[in-house]
DNA sequence: GTAGGGTTAG
């Protein structure tokens, strides 16, 4: 574990760090007078320590988002015993300690946060504690708990904060609501919320976002209507809820309402939230006006995520040329891996395998390293474009050159690609070779589809067997298999299957077109 | 020196 090696290390910086960050003034370096070159009088110990604390603190502020810097500062704190000693309570020490916790909370590193807290609390870092815990400490610790996926440490902190008298502290209580709902304990979060004597918009937003995240859209909506002051975050959260629940028209309606009724300007995040809703309704006109708005307000050029999402949006609205044109307008320096993956996936959607391959090559030349998502997009492009040999070659490259472990979807794409091309034996071989831990029904369903298309009855039976081993309730499988039997003239088998389907009480939802 | 919404696959 990186943290433990840090603790044991005598070196102030973690071994993995590429370079040690320069902090002025350095702790044990003697200053030289600039005029004479003679050593200056060393600062008193306390002042020297405070200077170092300040240096580390401002370093954290400047590089707040960097995990490497946080770990380095942590290492420095441990190695130099900075939070230790017989000082009376020092505000700088507390400041530094909290800032470090904040970094861990933002970076979702609960373990590091708790170890730091424990060390200070137990006194191994603070002989008579120069650090005093305050509301900030508990806010950050609670935020660190998010992502643990369990509320146990959070519940303990909850008790502790009550004991310490933070029961009406808005920040601490809001952090509690956040911790509970983010960990899935929506009811507990609601209880804390209900008991709060004072709330602010963030408190409401935290609860609303948590509710939409867990699909409780109606409850979120009523809170949204009830809240006294709605900010852009509130609107974004509720819009996102509708988008996720596949209710794009309501999402777009709310977006318009936000701008016209409340006069609130959408943020970058609001744009990111509304794009999938626009893609869902597939309106080129709305897509274009979203593009224009982004240009006007500057999001398209200031935030690469907005630009990337626009590529995807154009593509999903059927405008591959606009997607391509917009992509090309982004300067190479701004394009990141997601930009390239988005355009490759756009080509994939439109069956343009050659273009996807060219895009991939250009990306590689530009020095970007593809990930699993990039490869999945490329494979899908080859599958939809019928470029089987290229697909197999890229799969091999993904595993051997880039050392990426294929996921179920990569195998699924291969099966689809081989199956479409009628190379059923190879497709079945891939399906059989999928590691057991990640094998799923989709792989076999894909193969069954290909068998049905190419009329291979025996293989279709084998695929159906595999599907039924895993899942029995999906009527589509029976229908496909029925068609295979019927197509081969094996009407008795077809009838037997239909009875089997009735027994399994599988139901097939009748197909319908949205167009 | 606090807290909240986050781009690509499907």
Tab-separated table of N, CA, C and O in Angstrom, chain A residues 18-99:
chain	number	residue	atom	x	y	z
A	18	UNK	N	8.019	11.799	-9.106
A	18	UNK	CA	9.002	12.045	-10.154
A	18	UNK	C	10.001	13.095	-9.708
A	18	UNK	O	11.171	13.024	-9.978
A	19	UNK	N	9.508	14.089	-9.012
A	19	UNK	CA	10.431	15.107	-8.536
A	19	UNK	C	9.911	15.636	-7.215
A	19	UNK	O	8.722	15.569	-6.935
A	20	UNK	N	10.822	16.116	-6.429
A	20	UNK	CA	10.417	16.665	-5.150
A	20	UNK	C	10.044	18.118	-5.352
A	20	UNK	O	10.740	18.855	-6.034
A	21	UNK	N	8.925	18.485	-4.766
A	21	UNK	CA	8.494	19.865	-4.951
A	21	UNK	C	9.264	20.778	-4.014
A	21	UNK	O	9.526	20.438	-2.868
A	22	UNK	N	9.625	21.883	-4.523
A	22	UNK	CA	10.422	22.840	-3.774
A	22	UNK	C	9.518	23.687	-2.890
A	22	UNK	O	8.581	24.300	-3.358
A	23	UNK	N	9.757	23.650	-1.627
A	23	UNK	CA	8.956	24.470	-0.723
A	23	UNK	C	9.880	25.445	-0.017
A	23	UNK	O	10.863	25.041	0.569
A	24	UNK	N	9.547	26.680	-0.101
A	24	UNK	CA	10.417	27.659	0.541
A	24	UNK	C	9.725	28.234	1.768
A	24	UNK	O	8.527	28.491	1.728
A	25	UNK	N	10.361	28.454	2.879
A	25	UNK	CA	11.759	28.071	3.071
A	25	UNK	C	11.857	26.608	3.477
A	25	UNK	O	10.985	26.109	4.169
A	26	UNK	N	12.906	25.938	3.048
A	26	UNK	CA	13.084	24.539	3.401
A	26	UNK	C	13.341	24.424	4.893
A	26	UNK	O	13.901	25.338	5.491
A	27	UNK	N	12.946	23.314	5.496
A	27	UNK	CA	12.944	23.232	6.955
A	27	UNK	C	14.320	23.345	7.605
A	27	UNK	O	14.478	24.084	8.565
A	28	UNK	N	15.283	22.629	7.100
A	28	UNK	CA	16.541	22.612	7.825
A	28	UNK	C	17.686	23.217	7.014
A	28	UNK	O	18.844	22.961	7.234
A	29	UNK	N	17.284	23.984	6.025
A	29	UNK	CA	18.308	24.625	5.213
A	29	UNK	C	18.592	25.993	5.826
A	29	UNK	O	17.670	26.738	6.135
A	30	UNK	N	19.842	26.287	5.983
A	30	UNK	CA	20.159	27.599	6.550
A	30	UNK	C	20.094	28.650	5.468
A	30	UNK	O	20.530	28.421	4.347
A	31	UNK	N	19.533	29.731	5.832
A	31	UNK	CA	19.461	30.816	4.853
A	31	UNK	C	20.787	31.543	4.781
A	31	UNK	O	21.498	31.672	5.766
A	32	UNK	N	21.079	31.995	3.594
A	32	UNK	CA	22.301	32.787	3.450
A	32	UNK	C	21.938	34.229	3.185
A	32	UNK	O	21.012	34.505	2.448
A	33	UNK	N	22.662	35.070	3.805
A	33	UNK	CA	22.405	36.480	3.557
A	33	UNK	C	22.839	36.787	2.131
A	33	UNK	O	23.907	36.364	1.704
A	34	UNK	N	22.013	37.474	1.400
A	34	UNK	CA	22.304	37.679	-0.016
A	34	UNK	C	23.535	38.549	-0.229
A	34	UNK	O	24.265	38.386	-1.192
A	35	UNK	N	23.826	39.449	0.694
A	35	UNK	CA	24.943	40.361	0.462
A	35	UNK	C	26.295	39.740	0.836
A	35	UNK	O	27.236	39.780	0.060
A	36	UNK	N	26.368	39.106	1.993
A	36	UNK	CA	27.657	38.613	2.461
A	36	UNK	C	27.885	37.142	2.155
A	36	UNK	O	29.011	36.684	2.101
A	37	UNK	N	26.816	36.392	1.931
A	37	UNK	CA	26.970	34.965	1.727
A	37	UNK	C	27.141	34.221	3.039
A	37	UNK	O	27.248	33.007	3.064
A	38	UNK	N	27.190	34.922	4.128
A	38	UNK	CA	27.346	34.275	5.428
A	38	UNK	C	26.016	33.677	5.868
A	38	UNK	O	24.959	34.193	5.501
A	39	UNK	N	26.063	32.565	6.635
A	39	UNK	CA	24.807	31.972	7.086
A	39	UNK	C	24.006	32.945	7.936
A	39	UNK	O	24.564	33.635	8.792
A	40	UNK	N	22.698	33.014	7.649
A	40	UNK	CA	21.841	33.898	8.450
A	40	UNK	C	21.490	33.196	9.750
A	40	UNK	O	21.647	31.992	9.881
A	41	UNK	N	21.045	33.957	10.688
A	41	UNK	CA	20.657	33.387	11.986
A	41	UNK	C	19.441	32.487	11.768
A	41	UNK	O	18.482	32.899	11.117
A	42	UNK	N	19.497	31.228	12.255
A	42	UNK	CA	18.357	30.344	12.038
A	42	UNK	C	17.117	30.872	12.746
A	42	UNK	O	17.209	31.491	13.805
A	43	UNK	N	16.003	30.603	12.124
A	43	UNK	CA	14.745	31.032	12.721
A	43	UNK	C	14.475	30.196	13.961
A	43	UNK	O	14.904	29.057	14.052
A	44	UNK	N	13.773	30.723	14.914
A	44	UNK	CA	13.380	29.915	16.060
A	44	UNK	C	12.573	28.713	15.585
A	44	UNK	O	11.911	28.786	14.546
A	45	UNK	N	12.604	27.651	16.341
A	45	UNK	CA	11.998	26.394	15.922
A	45	UNK	C	10.522	26.530	15.559
A	45	UNK	O	10.069	26.062	14.523
A	46	UNK	N	9.801	27.233	16.424
A	46	UNK	CA	8.362	27.340	16.180
A	46	UNK	C	8.067	28.084	14.889
A	46	UNK	O	7.209	27.704	14.111
A	47	UNK	N	8.850	29.151	14.701
A	47	UNK	CA	8.583	29.957	13.508
A	47	UNK	C	8.958	29.191	12.258
A	47	UNK	O	8.307	29.293	11.217
A	48	UNK	N	10.037	28.418	12.372
A	48	UNK	CA	10.475	27.635	11.226
A	48	UNK	C	9.405	26.601	10.865
A	48	UNK	O	9.080	26.379	9.711
A	49	UNK	N	8.874	25.992	11.904
A	49	UNK	CA	7.851	24.980	11.657
A	49	UNK	C	6.618	25.606	11.044
A	49	UNK	O	6.013	25.074	10.111
A	50	UNK	N	6.261	26.766	11.544
A	50	UNK	CA	5.073	27.421	11.012
A	50	UNK	C	5.288	27.829	9.555
A	50	UNK	O	4.380	27.732	8.732
A	51	UNK	N	6.513	28.232	9.253
A	51	UNK	CA	6.818	28.607	7.871
A	51	UNK	C	6.656	27.396	6.958
A	51	UNK	O	6.107	27.496	5.856
A	52	UNK	N	7.130	26.258	7.428
A	52	UNK	CA	6.996	25.042	6.616
A	52	UNK	C	5.523	24.660	6.460
A	52	UNK	O	5.075	24.292	5.372
A	53	UNK	N	4.787	24.784	7.554
A	53	UNK	CA	3.352	24.492	7.483
A	53	UNK	C	2.669	25.385	6.469
A	53	UNK	O	1.873	24.930	5.643
A	54	UNK	N	3.044	26.645	6.500
A	54	UNK	CA	2.460	27.589	5.543
A	54	UNK	C	2.834	27.227	4.115
A	54	UNK	O	2.006	27.297	3.209
A	55	UNK	N	4.103	26.860	3.946
A	55	UNK	CA	4.582	26.491	2.607
A	55	UNK	C	3.807	25.301	2.073
A	55	UNK	O	3.335	25.306	0.925
A	56	UNK	N	3.652	24.288	2.905
A	56	UNK	CA	2.933	23.085	2.480
A	56	UNK	C	1.463	23.396	2.217
A	56	UNK	O	0.863	22.888	1.281
A	57	UNK	N	0.931	24.260	3.069
A	57	UNK	CA	-0.475	24.631	2.915
A	57	UNK	C	-0.717	25.321	1.569
A	57	UNK	O	-1.639	24.968	0.827
A	58	UNK	N	0.160	26.270	1.250
A	58	UNK	CA	-0.070	26.991	-0.010
A	58	UNK	C	0.203	26.067	-1.199
A	58	UNK	O	-0.412	26.198	-2.250
A	59	UNK	N	1.091	25.114	-1.002
A	59	UNK	CA	1.340	24.125	-2.052
A	59	UNK	C	0.081	23.309	-2.330
A	59	UNK	O	-0.306	23.086	-3.479
A	60	UNK	N	-0.571	22.902	-1.270
A	60	UNK	CA	-1.812	22.147	-1.425
A	60	UNK	C	-2.880	22.982	-2.111
A	60	UNK	O	-3.657	22.485	-2.915
A	61	UNK	N	-2.899	24.248	-1.774
A	61	UNK	CA	-3.910	25.123	-2.384
A	61	UNK	C	-3.653	25.267	-3.873
A	61	UNK	O	-4.563	25.262	-4.682
A	62	UNK	N	-2.362	25.387	-4.203
A	62	UNK	CA	-2.026	25.575	-5.617
A	62	UNK	C	-2.254	24.302	-6.426
A	62	UNK	O	-2.698	24.346	-7.555
A	63	UNK	N	-1.924	23.151	-5.852
A	63	UNK	CA	-2.066	21.881	-6.564
A	63	UNK	C	-3.137	21.026	-5.911
A	63	UNK	O	-2.951	19.836	-5.711
A	64	UNK	N	-4.251	21.663	-5.584
A	64	UNK	CA	-5.296	20.970	-4.833
A	64	UNK	C	-5.784	19.685	-5.473
A	64	UNK	O	-6.137	18.739	-4.786
A	65	UNK	N	-5.795	19.646	-6.784
A	65	UNK	CA	-6.356	18.474	-7.443
A	65	UNK	C	-5.383	17.321	-7.616
A	65	UNK	O	-5.755	16.255	-8.074
A	66	UNK	N	-4.135	17.536	-7.235
A	66	UNK	CA	-3.143	16.508	-7.537
A	66	UNK	C	-2.953	15.532	-6.387
A	66	UNK	O	-2.578	15.908	-5.284
A	67	UNK	N	-3.181	14.280	-6.683
A	67	UNK	CA	-3.005	13.220	-5.701
A	67	UNK	C	-1.535	13.117	-5.294
A	67	UNK	O	-1.205	12.914	-4.138
A	68	UNK	N	-0.660	13.301	-6.278
A	68	UNK	CA	0.774	13.178	-6.025
A	68	UNK	C	1.234	14.209	-5.006
A	68	UNK	O	1.966	13.903	-4.062
A	69	UNK	N	0.769	15.444	-5.190
A	69	UNK	CA	1.159	16.508	-4.267
A	69	UNK	C	0.628	16.220	-2.865
A	69	UNK	O	1.347	16.365	-1.876
A	70	UNK	N	-0.628	15.769	-2.788
A	70	UNK	CA	-1.211	15.479	-1.480
A	70	UNK	C	-0.393	14.410	-0.757
A	70	UNK	O	-0.067	14.559	0.427
A	71	UNK	N	-0.038	13.370	-1.485
A	71	UNK	CA	0.727	12.290	-0.848
A	71	UNK	C	2.127	12.761	-0.454
A	71	UNK	O	2.669	12.357	0.576
A	72	UNK	N	2.684	13.628	-1.280
A	72	UNK	CA	4.005	14.161	-0.943
A	72	UNK	C	3.948	15.012	0.315
A	72	UNK	O	4.806	14.913	1.185
A	73	UNK	N	2.940	15.847	0.374
A	73	UNK	CA	2.799	16.706	1.558
A	73	UNK	C	2.569	15.838	2.791
A	73	UNK	O	3.171	16.054	3.845
A	74	UNK	N	1.737	14.821	2.620
A	74	UNK	CA	1.469	13.899	3.716
A	74	UNK	C	2.791	13.257	4.179
A	74	UNK	O	3.097	13.187	5.376
A	75	UNK	N	3.567	12.832	3.215
A	75	UNK	CA	4.863	12.222	3.532
A	75	UNK	C	5.753	13.180	4.294
A	75	UNK	O	6.394	12.818	5.284
A	76	UNK	N	5.751	14.412	3.860
A	76	UNK	CA	6.572	15.439	4.502
A	76	UNK	C	6.114	15.665	5.939
A	76	UNK	O	6.920	15.814	6.853
A	77	UNK	N	4.800	15.681	6.109
A	77	UNK	CA	4.223	15.902	7.435
A	77	UNK	C	4.642	14.778	8.379
A	77	UNK	O	5.048	15.007	9.516
A	78	UNK	N	4.566	13.548	7.854
A	78	UNK	CA	4.921	12.392	8.683
A	78	UNK	C	6.409	12.415	9.004
A	78	UNK	O	6.826	12.270	10.159
A	79	UNK	N	7.219	12.632	7.976
A	79	UNK	CA	8.659	12.526	8.152
A	79	UNK	C	9.222	13.622	9.046
A	79	UNK	O	10.150	13.407	9.807
A	80	UNK	N	8.652	14.791	8.991
A	80	UNK	CA	9.220	15.900	9.748
A	80	UNK	C	8.509	16.100	11.085
A	80	UNK	O	8.844	17.011	11.826
A	81	UNK	N	7.525	15.263	11.355
A	81	UNK	CA	6.804	15.384	12.623
A	81	UNK	C	6.179	16.756	12.776
A	81	UNK	O	6.155	17.351	13.851
A	82	UNK	N	5.655	17.206	11.671
A	82	UNK	CA	5.226	18.593	11.607
A	82	UNK	C	4.024	18.904	12.479
A	82	UNK	O	3.878	20.001	12.995
A	83	UNK	N	3.151	17.903	12.608
A	83	UNK	CA	1.951	18.143	13.404
A	83	UNK	C	2.171	17.689	14.840
A	83	UNK	O	1.257	17.610	15.638
A	84	UNK	N	3.423	17.372	15.119
A	84	UNK	CA	3.786	16.848	16.426
A	84	UNK	C	4.318	18.007	17.274
A	84	UNK	O	4.288	19.139	16.857
A	85	UNK	N	4.840	17.676	18.423
A	85	UNK	CA	5.523	18.608	19.310
A	85	UNK	C	4.618	19.144	20.397
A	85	UNK	O	3.439	18.878	20.460
A	86	UNK	N	5.306	19.919	21.165
A	86	UNK	CA	4.707	20.377	22.400
A	86	UNK	C	4.120	21.770	22.270
A	86	UNK	O	4.092	22.543	23.182
A	87	UNK	N	3.775	22.093	21.043
A	87	UNK	CA	3.205	23.424	20.834
A	87	UNK	C	1.822	23.515	21.446
A	87	UNK	O	1.100	22.524	21.516
A	88	UNK	N	1.475	24.675	21.790
A	88	UNK	CA	0.070	24.861	22.116
A	88	UNK	C	-0.667	24.884	20.778
A	88	UNK	O	-0.065	25.046	19.722
A	89	UNK	N	-1.937	24.718	20.825
A	89	UNK	CA	-2.719	24.568	19.614
A	89	UNK	C	-2.352	25.612	18.552
A	89	UNK	O	-2.374	26.805	18.788
A	90	UNK	N	-1.987	25.107	17.385
A	90	UNK	CA	-1.555	26.019	16.331
A	90	UNK	C	-2.581	26.056	15.210
A	90	UNK	O	-2.988	25.014	14.696
A	91	UNK	N	-2.973	27.229	14.848
A	91	UNK	CA	-4.003	27.324	13.810
A	91	UNK	C	-3.447	26.899	12.465
A	91	UNK	O	-4.162	26.330	11.647
A	92	UNK	N	-2.174	27.140	12.211
A	92	UNK	CA	-1.589	26.742	10.932
A	92	UNK	C	-1.574	25.223	10.793
A	92	UNK	O	-1.820	24.689	9.714
A	93	UNK	N	-1.276	24.547	11.896
A	93	UNK	CA	-1.247	23.086	11.855
A	93	UNK	C	-2.630	22.537	11.506
A	93	UNK	O	-2.768	21.637	10.680
A	94	UNK	N	-3.642	23.096	12.127
A	94	UNK	CA	-5.012	22.661	11.849
A	94	UNK	C	-5.383	22.940	10.401
A	94	UNK	O	-5.987	22.110	9.723
A	95	UNK	N	-4.974	24.101	9.944
A	95	UNK	CA	-5.246	24.494	8.562
A	95	UNK	C	-4.650	23.494	7.581
A	95	UNK	O	-5.312	23.031	6.644
A	96	UNK	N	-3.383	23.155	7.828
A	96	UNK	CA	-2.690	22.220	6.950
A	96	UNK	C	-3.348	20.841	7.004
A	96	UNK	O	-3.580	20.204	5.973
A	97	UNK	N	-3.639	20.419	8.212
A	97	UNK	CA	-4.270	19.106	8.406
A	97	UNK	C	-5.602	19.035	7.661
A	97	UNK	O	-5.874	18.094	6.914
A	98	UNK	N	-6.437	20.041	7.827
A	98	UNK	CA	-7.738	20.057	7.150
A	98	UNK	C	-7.599	20.127	5.640
A	98	UNK	O	-8.353	19.491	4.911
A	99	UNK	N	-6.628	20.894	5.191
A	99	UNK	CA	-6.429	21.022	3.744
A	99	UNK	C	-6.065	19.665	3.142
A	99	UNK	O	-6.498	19.321	2.037
